[in-house]
PDB file of C-alpha atoms in Angstrom:
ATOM      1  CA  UNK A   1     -35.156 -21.878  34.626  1.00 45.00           C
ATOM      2  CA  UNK A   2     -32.948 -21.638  38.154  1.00 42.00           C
ATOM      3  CA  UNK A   3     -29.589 -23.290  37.935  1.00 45.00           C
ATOM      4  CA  UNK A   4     -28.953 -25.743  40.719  1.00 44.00           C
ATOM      5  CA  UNK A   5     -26.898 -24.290  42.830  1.00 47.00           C
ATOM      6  CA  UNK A   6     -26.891 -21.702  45.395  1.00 42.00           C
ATOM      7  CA  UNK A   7     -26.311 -18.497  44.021  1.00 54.00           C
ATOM      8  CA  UNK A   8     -29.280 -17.397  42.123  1.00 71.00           C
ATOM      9  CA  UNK A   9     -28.610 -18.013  38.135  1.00 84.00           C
ATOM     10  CA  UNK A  10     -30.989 -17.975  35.690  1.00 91.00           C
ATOM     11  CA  UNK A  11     -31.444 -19.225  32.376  1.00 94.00           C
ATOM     12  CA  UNK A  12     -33.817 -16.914  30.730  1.00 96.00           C
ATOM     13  CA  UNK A  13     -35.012 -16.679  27.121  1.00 97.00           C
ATOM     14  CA  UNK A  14     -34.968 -12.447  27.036  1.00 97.00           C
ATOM     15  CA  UNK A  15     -37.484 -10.137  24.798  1.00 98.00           C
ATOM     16  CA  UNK A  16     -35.383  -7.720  23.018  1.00 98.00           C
ATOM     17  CA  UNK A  17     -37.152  -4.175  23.753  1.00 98.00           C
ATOM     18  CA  UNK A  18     -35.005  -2.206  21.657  1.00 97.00           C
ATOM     19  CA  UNK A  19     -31.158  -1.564  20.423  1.00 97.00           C
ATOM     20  CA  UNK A  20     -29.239   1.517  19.855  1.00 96.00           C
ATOM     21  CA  UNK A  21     -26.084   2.460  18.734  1.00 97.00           C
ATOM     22  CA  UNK A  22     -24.606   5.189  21.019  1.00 96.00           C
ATOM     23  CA  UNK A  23     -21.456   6.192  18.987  1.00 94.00           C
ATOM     24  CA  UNK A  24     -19.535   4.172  16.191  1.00 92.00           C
ATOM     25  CA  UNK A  25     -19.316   0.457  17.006  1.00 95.00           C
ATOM     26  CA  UNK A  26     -20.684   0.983  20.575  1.00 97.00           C
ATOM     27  CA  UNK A  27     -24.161  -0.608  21.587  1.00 98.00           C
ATOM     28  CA  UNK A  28     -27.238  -0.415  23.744  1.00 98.00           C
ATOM     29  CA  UNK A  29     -28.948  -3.148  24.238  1.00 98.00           C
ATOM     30  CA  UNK A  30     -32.025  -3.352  25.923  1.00 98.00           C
ATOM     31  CA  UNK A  31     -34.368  -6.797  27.416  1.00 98.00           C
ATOM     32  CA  UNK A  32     -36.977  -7.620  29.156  1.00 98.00           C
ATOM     33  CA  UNK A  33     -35.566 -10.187  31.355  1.00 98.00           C
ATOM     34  CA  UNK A  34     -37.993 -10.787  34.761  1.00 97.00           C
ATOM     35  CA  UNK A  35     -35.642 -13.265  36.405  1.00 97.00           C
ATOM     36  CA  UNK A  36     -31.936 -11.752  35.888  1.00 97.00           C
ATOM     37  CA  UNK A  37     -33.527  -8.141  36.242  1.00 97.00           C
ATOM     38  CA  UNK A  38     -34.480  -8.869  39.885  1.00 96.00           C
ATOM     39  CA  UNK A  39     -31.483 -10.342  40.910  1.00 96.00           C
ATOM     40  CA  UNK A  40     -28.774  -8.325  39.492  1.00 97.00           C
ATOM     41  CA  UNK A  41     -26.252  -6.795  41.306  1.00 97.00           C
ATOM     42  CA  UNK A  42     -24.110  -4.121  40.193  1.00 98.00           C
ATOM     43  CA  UNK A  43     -20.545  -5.145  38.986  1.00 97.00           C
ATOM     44  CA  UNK A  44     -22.097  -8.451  37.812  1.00 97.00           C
ATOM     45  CA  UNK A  45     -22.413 -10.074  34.360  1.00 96.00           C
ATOM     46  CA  UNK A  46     -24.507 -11.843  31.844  1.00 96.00           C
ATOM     47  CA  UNK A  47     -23.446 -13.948  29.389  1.00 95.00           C
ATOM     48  CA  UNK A  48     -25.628 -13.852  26.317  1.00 95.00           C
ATOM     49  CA  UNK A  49     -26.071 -16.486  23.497  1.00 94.00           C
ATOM     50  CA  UNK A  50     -25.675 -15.149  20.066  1.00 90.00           C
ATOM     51  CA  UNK A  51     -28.665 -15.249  17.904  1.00 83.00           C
ATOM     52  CA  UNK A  52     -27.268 -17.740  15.206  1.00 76.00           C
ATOM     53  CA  UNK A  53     -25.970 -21.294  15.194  1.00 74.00           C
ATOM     54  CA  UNK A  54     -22.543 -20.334  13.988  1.00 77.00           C
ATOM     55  CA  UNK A  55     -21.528 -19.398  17.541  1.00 83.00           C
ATOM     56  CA  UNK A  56     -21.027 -22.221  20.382  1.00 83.00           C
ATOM     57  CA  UNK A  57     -19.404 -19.734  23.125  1.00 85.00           C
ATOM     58  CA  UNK A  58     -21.779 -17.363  25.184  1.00 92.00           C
ATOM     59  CA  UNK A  59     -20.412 -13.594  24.958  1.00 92.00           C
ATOM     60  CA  UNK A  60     -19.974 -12.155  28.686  1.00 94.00           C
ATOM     61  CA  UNK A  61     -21.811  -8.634  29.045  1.00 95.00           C
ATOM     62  CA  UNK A  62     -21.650  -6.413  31.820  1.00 96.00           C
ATOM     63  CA  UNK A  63     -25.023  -5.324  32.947  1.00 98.00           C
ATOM     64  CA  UNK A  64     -25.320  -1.419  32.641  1.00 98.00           C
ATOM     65  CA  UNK A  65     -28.864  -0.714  33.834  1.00 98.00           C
ATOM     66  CA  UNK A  66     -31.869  -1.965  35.374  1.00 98.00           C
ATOM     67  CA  UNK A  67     -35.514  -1.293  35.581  1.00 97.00           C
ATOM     68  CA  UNK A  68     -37.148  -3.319  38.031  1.00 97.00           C
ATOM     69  CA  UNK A  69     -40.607  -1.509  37.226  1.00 97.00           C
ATOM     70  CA  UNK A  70     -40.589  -2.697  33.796  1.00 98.00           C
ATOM     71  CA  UNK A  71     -38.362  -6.052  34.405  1.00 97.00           C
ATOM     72  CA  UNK A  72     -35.703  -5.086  32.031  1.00 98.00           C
ATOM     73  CA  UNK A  73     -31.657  -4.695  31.493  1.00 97.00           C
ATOM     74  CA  UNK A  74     -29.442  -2.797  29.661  1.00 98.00           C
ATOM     75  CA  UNK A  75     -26.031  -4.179  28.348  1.00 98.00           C
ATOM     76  CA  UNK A  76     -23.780  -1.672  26.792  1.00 98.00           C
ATOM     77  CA  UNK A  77     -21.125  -3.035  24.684  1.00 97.00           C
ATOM     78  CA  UNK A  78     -18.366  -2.704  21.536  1.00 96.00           C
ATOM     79  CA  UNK A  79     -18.720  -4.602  18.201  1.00 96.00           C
ATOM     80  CA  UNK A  80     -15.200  -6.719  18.607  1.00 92.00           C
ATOM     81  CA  UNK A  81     -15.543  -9.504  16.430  1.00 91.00           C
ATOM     82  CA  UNK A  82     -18.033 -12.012  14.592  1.00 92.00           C
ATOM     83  CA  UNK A  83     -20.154 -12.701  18.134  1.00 93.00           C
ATOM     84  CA  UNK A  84     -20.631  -9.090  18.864  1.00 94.00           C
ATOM     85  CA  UNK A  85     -21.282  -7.787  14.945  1.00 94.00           C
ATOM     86  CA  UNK A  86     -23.969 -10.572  14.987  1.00 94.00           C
ATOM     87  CA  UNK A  87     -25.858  -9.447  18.039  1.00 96.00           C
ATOM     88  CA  UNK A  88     -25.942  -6.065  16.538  1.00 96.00           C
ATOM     89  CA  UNK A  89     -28.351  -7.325  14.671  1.00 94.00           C
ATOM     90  CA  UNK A  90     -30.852  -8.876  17.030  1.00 95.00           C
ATOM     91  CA  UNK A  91     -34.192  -6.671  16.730  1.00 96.00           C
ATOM     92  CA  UNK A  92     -36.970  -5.558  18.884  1.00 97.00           C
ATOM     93  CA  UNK A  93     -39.330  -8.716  19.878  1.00 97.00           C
ATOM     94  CA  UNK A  94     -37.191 -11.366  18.706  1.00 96.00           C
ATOM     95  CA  UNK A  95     -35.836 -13.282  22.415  1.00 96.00           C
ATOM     96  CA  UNK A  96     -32.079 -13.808  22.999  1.00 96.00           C
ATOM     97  CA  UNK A  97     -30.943 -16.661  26.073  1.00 95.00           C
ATOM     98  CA  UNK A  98     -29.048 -14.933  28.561  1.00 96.00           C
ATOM     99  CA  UNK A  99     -27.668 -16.359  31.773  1.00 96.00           C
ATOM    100  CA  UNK A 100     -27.075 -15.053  35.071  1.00 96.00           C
ATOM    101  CA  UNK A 101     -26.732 -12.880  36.633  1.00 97.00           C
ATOM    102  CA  UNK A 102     -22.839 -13.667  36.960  1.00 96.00           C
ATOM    103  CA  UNK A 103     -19.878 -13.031  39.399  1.00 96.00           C
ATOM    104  CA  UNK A 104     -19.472 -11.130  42.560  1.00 95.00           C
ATOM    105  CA  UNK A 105     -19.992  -6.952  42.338  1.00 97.00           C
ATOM    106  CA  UNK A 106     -18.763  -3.922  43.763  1.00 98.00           C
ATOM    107  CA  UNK A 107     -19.185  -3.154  47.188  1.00 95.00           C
ATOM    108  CA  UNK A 108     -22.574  -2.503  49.083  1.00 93.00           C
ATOM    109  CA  UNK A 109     -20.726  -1.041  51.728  1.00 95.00           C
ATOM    110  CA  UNK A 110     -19.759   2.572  50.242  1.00 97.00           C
ATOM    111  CA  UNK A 111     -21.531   5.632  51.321  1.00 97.00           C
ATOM    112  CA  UNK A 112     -19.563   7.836  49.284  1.00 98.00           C
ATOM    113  CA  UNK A 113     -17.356   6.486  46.568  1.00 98.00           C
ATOM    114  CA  UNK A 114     -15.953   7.842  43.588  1.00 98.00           C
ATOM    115  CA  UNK A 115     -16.534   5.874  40.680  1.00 98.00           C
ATOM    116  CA  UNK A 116     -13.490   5.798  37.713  1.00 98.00           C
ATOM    117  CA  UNK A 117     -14.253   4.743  34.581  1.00 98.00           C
ATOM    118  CA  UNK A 118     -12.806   4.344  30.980  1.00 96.00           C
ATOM    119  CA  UNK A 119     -14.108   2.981  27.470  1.00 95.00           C
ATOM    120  CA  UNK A 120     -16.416   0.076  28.179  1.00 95.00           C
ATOM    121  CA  UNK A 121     -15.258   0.001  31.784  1.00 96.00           C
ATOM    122  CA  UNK A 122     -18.179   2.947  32.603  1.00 98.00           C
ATOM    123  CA  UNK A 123     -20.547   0.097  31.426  1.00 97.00           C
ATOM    124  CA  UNK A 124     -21.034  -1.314  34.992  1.00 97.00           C
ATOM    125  CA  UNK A 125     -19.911   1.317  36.896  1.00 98.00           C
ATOM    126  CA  UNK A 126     -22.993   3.121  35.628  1.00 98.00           C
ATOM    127  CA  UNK A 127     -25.305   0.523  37.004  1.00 98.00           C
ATOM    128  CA  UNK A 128     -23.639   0.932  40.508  1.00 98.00           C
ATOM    129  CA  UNK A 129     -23.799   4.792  39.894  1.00 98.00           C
ATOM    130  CA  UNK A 130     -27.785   4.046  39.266  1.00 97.00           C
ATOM    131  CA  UNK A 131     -27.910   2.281  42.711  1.00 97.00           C
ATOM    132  CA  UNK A 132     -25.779   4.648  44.557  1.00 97.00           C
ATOM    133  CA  UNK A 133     -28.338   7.201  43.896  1.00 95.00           C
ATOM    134  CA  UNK A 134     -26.648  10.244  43.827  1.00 97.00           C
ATOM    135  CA  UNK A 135     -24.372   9.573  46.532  1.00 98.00           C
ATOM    136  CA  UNK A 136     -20.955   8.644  44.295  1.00 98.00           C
ATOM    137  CA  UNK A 137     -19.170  10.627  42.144  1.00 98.00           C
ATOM    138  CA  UNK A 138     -17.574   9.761  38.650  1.00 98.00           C
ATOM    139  CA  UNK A 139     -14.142   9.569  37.168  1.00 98.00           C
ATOM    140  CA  UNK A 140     -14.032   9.351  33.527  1.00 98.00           C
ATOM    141  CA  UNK A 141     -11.317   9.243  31.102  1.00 98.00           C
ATOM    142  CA  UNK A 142     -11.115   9.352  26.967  1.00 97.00           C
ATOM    143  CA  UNK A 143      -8.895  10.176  24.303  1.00 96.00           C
ATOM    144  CA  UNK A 144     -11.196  12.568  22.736  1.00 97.00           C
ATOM    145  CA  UNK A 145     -14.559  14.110  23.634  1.00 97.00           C
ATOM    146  CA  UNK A 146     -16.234  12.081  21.391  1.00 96.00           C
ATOM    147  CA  UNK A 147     -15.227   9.364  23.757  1.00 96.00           C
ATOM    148  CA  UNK A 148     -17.444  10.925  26.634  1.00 97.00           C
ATOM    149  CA  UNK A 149     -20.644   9.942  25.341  1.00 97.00           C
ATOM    150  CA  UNK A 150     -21.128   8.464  28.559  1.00 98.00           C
ATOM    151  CA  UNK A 151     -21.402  11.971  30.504  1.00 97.00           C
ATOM    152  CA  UNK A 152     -25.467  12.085  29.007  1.00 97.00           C
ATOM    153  CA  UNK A 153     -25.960   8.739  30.345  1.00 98.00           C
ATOM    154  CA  UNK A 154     -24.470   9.610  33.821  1.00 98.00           C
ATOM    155  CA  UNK A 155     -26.379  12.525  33.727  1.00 97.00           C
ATOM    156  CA  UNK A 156     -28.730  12.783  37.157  1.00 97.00           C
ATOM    157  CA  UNK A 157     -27.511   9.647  38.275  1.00 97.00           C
ATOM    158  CA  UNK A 158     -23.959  10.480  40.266  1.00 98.00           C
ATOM    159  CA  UNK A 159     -23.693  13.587  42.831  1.00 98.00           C
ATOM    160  CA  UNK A 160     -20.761  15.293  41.084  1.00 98.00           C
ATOM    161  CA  UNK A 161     -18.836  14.438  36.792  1.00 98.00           C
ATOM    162  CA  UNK A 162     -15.247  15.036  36.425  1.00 98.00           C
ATOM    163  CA  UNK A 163     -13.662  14.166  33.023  1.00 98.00           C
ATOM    164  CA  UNK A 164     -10.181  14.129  31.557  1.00 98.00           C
ATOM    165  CA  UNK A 165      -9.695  13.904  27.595  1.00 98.00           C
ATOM    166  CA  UNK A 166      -5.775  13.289  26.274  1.00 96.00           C
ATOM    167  CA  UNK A 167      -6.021  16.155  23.797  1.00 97.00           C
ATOM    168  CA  UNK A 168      -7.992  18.001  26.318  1.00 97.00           C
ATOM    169  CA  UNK A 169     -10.931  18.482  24.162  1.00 97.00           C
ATOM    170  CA  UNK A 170     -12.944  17.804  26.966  1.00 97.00           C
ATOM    171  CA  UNK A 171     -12.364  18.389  31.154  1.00 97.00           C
ATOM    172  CA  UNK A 172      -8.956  18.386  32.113  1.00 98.00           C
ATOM    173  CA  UNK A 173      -6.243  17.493  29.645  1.00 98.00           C
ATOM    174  CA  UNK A 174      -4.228  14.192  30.831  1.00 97.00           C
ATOM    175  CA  UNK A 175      -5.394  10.617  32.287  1.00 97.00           C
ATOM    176  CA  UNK A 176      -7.705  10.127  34.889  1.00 98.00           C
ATOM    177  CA  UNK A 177      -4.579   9.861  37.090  1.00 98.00           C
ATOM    178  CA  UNK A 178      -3.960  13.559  36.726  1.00 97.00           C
ATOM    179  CA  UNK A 179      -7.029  14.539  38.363  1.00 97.00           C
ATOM    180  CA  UNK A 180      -7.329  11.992  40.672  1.00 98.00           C
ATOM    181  CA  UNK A 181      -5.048  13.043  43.170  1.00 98.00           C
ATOM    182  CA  UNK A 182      -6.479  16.296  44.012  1.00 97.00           C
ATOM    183  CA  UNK A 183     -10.083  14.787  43.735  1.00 98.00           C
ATOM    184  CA  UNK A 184      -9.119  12.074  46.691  1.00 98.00           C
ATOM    185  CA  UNK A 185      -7.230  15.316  48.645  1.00 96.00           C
ATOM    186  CA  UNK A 186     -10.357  17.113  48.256  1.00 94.00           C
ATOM    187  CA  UNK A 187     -13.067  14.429  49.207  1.00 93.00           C
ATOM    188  CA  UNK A 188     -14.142  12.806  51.552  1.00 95.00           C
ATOM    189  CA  UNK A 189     -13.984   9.414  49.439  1.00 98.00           C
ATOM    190  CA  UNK A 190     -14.493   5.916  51.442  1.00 97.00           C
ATOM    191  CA  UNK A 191     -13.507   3.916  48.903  1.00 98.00           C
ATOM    192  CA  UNK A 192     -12.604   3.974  44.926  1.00 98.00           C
ATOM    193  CA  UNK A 193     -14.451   1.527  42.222  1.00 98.00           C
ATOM    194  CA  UNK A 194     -12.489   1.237  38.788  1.00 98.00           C
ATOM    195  CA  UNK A 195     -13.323  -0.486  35.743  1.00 98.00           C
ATOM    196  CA  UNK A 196     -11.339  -0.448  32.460  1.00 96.00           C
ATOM    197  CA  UNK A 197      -7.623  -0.988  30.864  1.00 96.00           C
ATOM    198  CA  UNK A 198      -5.784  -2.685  33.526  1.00 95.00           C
ATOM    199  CA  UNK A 199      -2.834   0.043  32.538  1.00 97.00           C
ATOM    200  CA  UNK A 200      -5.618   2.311  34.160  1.00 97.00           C
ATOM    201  CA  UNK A 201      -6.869   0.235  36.896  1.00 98.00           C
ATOM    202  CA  UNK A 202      -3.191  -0.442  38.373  1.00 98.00           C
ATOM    203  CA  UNK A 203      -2.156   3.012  38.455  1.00 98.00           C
ATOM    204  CA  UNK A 204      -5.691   4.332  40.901  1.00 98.00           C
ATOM    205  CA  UNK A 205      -5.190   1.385  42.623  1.00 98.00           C
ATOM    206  CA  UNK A 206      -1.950   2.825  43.243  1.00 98.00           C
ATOM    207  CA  UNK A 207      -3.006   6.541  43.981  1.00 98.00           C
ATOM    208  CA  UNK A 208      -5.708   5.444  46.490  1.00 98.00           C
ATOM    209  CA  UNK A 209      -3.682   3.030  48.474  1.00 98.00           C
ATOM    210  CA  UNK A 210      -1.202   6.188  48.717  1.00 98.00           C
ATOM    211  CA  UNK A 211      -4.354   8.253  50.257  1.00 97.00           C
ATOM    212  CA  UNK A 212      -4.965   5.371  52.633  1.00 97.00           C
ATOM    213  CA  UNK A 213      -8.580   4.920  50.491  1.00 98.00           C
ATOM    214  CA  UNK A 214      -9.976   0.862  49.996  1.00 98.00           C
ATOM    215  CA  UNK A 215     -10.071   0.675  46.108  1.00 98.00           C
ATOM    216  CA  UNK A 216     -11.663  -2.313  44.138  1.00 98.00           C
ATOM    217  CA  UNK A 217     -11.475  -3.093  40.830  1.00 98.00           C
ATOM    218  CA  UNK A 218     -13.492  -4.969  37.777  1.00 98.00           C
ATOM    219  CA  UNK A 219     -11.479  -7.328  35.786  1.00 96.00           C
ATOM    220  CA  UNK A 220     -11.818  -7.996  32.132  1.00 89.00           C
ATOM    221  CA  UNK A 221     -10.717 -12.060  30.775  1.00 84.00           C
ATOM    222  CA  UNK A 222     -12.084 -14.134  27.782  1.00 78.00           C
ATOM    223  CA  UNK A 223     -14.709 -16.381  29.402  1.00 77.00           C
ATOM    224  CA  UNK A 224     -15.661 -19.873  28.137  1.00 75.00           C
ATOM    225  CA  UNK A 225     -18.854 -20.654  30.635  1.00 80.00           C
ATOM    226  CA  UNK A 226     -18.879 -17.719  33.220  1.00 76.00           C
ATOM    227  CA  UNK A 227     -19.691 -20.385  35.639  1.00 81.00           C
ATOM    228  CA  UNK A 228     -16.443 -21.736  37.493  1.00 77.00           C
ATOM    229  CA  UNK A 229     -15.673 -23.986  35.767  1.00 83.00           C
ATOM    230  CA  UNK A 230     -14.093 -23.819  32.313  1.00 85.00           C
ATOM    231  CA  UNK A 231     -11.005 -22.372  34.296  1.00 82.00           C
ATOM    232  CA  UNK A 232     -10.295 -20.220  31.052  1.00 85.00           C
ATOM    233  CA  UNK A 233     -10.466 -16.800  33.162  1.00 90.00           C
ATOM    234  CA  UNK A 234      -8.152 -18.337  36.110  1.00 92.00           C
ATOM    235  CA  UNK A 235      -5.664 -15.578  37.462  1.00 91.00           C
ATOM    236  CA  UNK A 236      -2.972 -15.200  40.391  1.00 92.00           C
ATOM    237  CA  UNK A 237      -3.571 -13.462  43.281  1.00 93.00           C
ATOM    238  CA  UNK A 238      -1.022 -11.671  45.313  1.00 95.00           C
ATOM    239  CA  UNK A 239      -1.285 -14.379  48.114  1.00 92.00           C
ATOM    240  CA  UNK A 240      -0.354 -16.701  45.574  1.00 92.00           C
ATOM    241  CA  UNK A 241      -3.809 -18.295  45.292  1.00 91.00           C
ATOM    242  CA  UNK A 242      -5.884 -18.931  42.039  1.00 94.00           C
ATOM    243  CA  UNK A 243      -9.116 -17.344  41.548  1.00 93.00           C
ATOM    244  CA  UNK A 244     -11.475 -17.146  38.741  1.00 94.00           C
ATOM    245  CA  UNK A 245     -12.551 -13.987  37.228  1.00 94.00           C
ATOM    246  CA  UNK A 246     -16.322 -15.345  36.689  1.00 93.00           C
ATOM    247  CA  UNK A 247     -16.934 -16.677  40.018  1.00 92.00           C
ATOM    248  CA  UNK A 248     -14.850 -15.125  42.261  1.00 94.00           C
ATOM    249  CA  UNK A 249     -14.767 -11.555  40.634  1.00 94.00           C
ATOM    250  CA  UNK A 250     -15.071  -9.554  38.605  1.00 97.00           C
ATOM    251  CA  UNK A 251     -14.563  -7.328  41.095  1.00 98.00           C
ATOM    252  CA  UNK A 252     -11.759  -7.923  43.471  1.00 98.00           C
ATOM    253  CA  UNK A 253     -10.102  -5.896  46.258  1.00 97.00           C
ATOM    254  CA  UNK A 254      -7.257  -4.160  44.301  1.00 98.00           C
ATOM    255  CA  UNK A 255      -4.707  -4.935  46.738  1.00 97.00           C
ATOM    256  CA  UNK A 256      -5.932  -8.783  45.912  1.00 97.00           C
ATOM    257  CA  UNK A 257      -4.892  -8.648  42.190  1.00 97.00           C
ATOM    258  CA  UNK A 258      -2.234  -5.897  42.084  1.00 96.00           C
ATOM    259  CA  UNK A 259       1.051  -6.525  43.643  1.00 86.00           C
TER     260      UNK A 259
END
């Protein structure tokens, strides 16, 4: 089923291929979704209904992956509450509605970005990374190495991995912030895509405006109907405007959302 309006939305009843759970309380979820997997974009959402009638809201999921071969997407993403413990359990061949895809994504117009990433914030970076093919670098940030799972699945996908643990268990010791400058000195970035605790996002939005570099960035709000028009994901901009996360972003210009 198409939505009737311009952008290309589908509601699509999706075949659940498999589900795996990458490290504690963090999930891979894979569908065969013919419609959504064709027109997804990446940066952009899905929001998924949750197998059960004891949820009314959708659950918004960043798409991770796509196979257009095979007509399927992957959505990474953390057990939080109720919604999420109960999709954990949705099994291969049984069909979970999912609409979109949602939102506006990161920029087509990067030759050679570097990607920075933390937690669940590498979720859609790595499905621009998969795009890119080969041609941006990643960023990525954790507390521990454990947290770095994500280095397997951006594996063969980005040109060059740099990675930054807090204890320094893993990469360079400190945030992503203390590598990035040297990284930006170093390279010849055209632009910087982050996604991940705002904390995070502000700071190499920051860092690349010093470096003269165009930086966007992939916000994170509670959505009611990832459509427009709930308003529950409503933010300023810097111009003084009102924008919606859902529509509008997730992915804004940094400069657009960061003062």
């Amino acid at each position: 089923m198409i939505l009737p309006e311009h952008e290309k939305k589908h509601l699509e009843d999706a075949r659940v291929i498999g589900q795996q759970e990458l490290r504690a309380g963090v999930f891979s979820l894979e569908l065969e979704a013919p419609q959504i997997a064709r027109q997804a974009e990446p940066g952009q959402f899905v929001q998924v209904r949750i197998p059960s009638d004891s949820f009314v809201l959708r659950r918004p999921l960043g798409v991770a992956s796509v196979n257009l071969a095979k007509n399927r997407l992957v959505l990474i993403y953390r057990e939080v509450g109720r919604g999420t413990a109960a999709l954990t359990g949705a099994m291969p061949g049984e069909t979970v509605n999912v609409l979109g895809p949602l939102g506006h994504g990161f920029s087509a117009a990067f030759e050679h970005p570097l990607l920075v990433g933390g937690g669940l914030g590498l979720s859609p970076l790595l499905f621009y990374a998969e795009s890119l093919r080969g041609r941006a670098d990643v960023l990525m940030g954790g507390r521990t190495a454990e947290e770095l799972f994500w280095k397997e699945l951006y594996a063969g996908k980005v040109g060059e991995m740099f990675l930054t643990t807090d204890d320094g268990s893993l990469g360079t010791k400190g945030f992503v912030t203390t590598l990035l400058p040297s990284l930006l000195q170093k390279n010849a970035y055209d632009g910087v895509s982050v996604c991940g605790p705002e904390i995070m996002m502000r700071s190499v939005a920051k860092i690349a405006a010093a470096y003269g570099i165009p930086c966007e960035v992939s916000l994170e709000r509670r959505m009611g109907c990832g459509l427009g028009a709930c308003l529950s994901c409503s933010i300023d901009t810097t111009d003084g405007k009102r924008k919606k996360v859902c529509k509008d972003g997730p992915v804004f210009p940094a400069q657009e959302v960061f003062a």
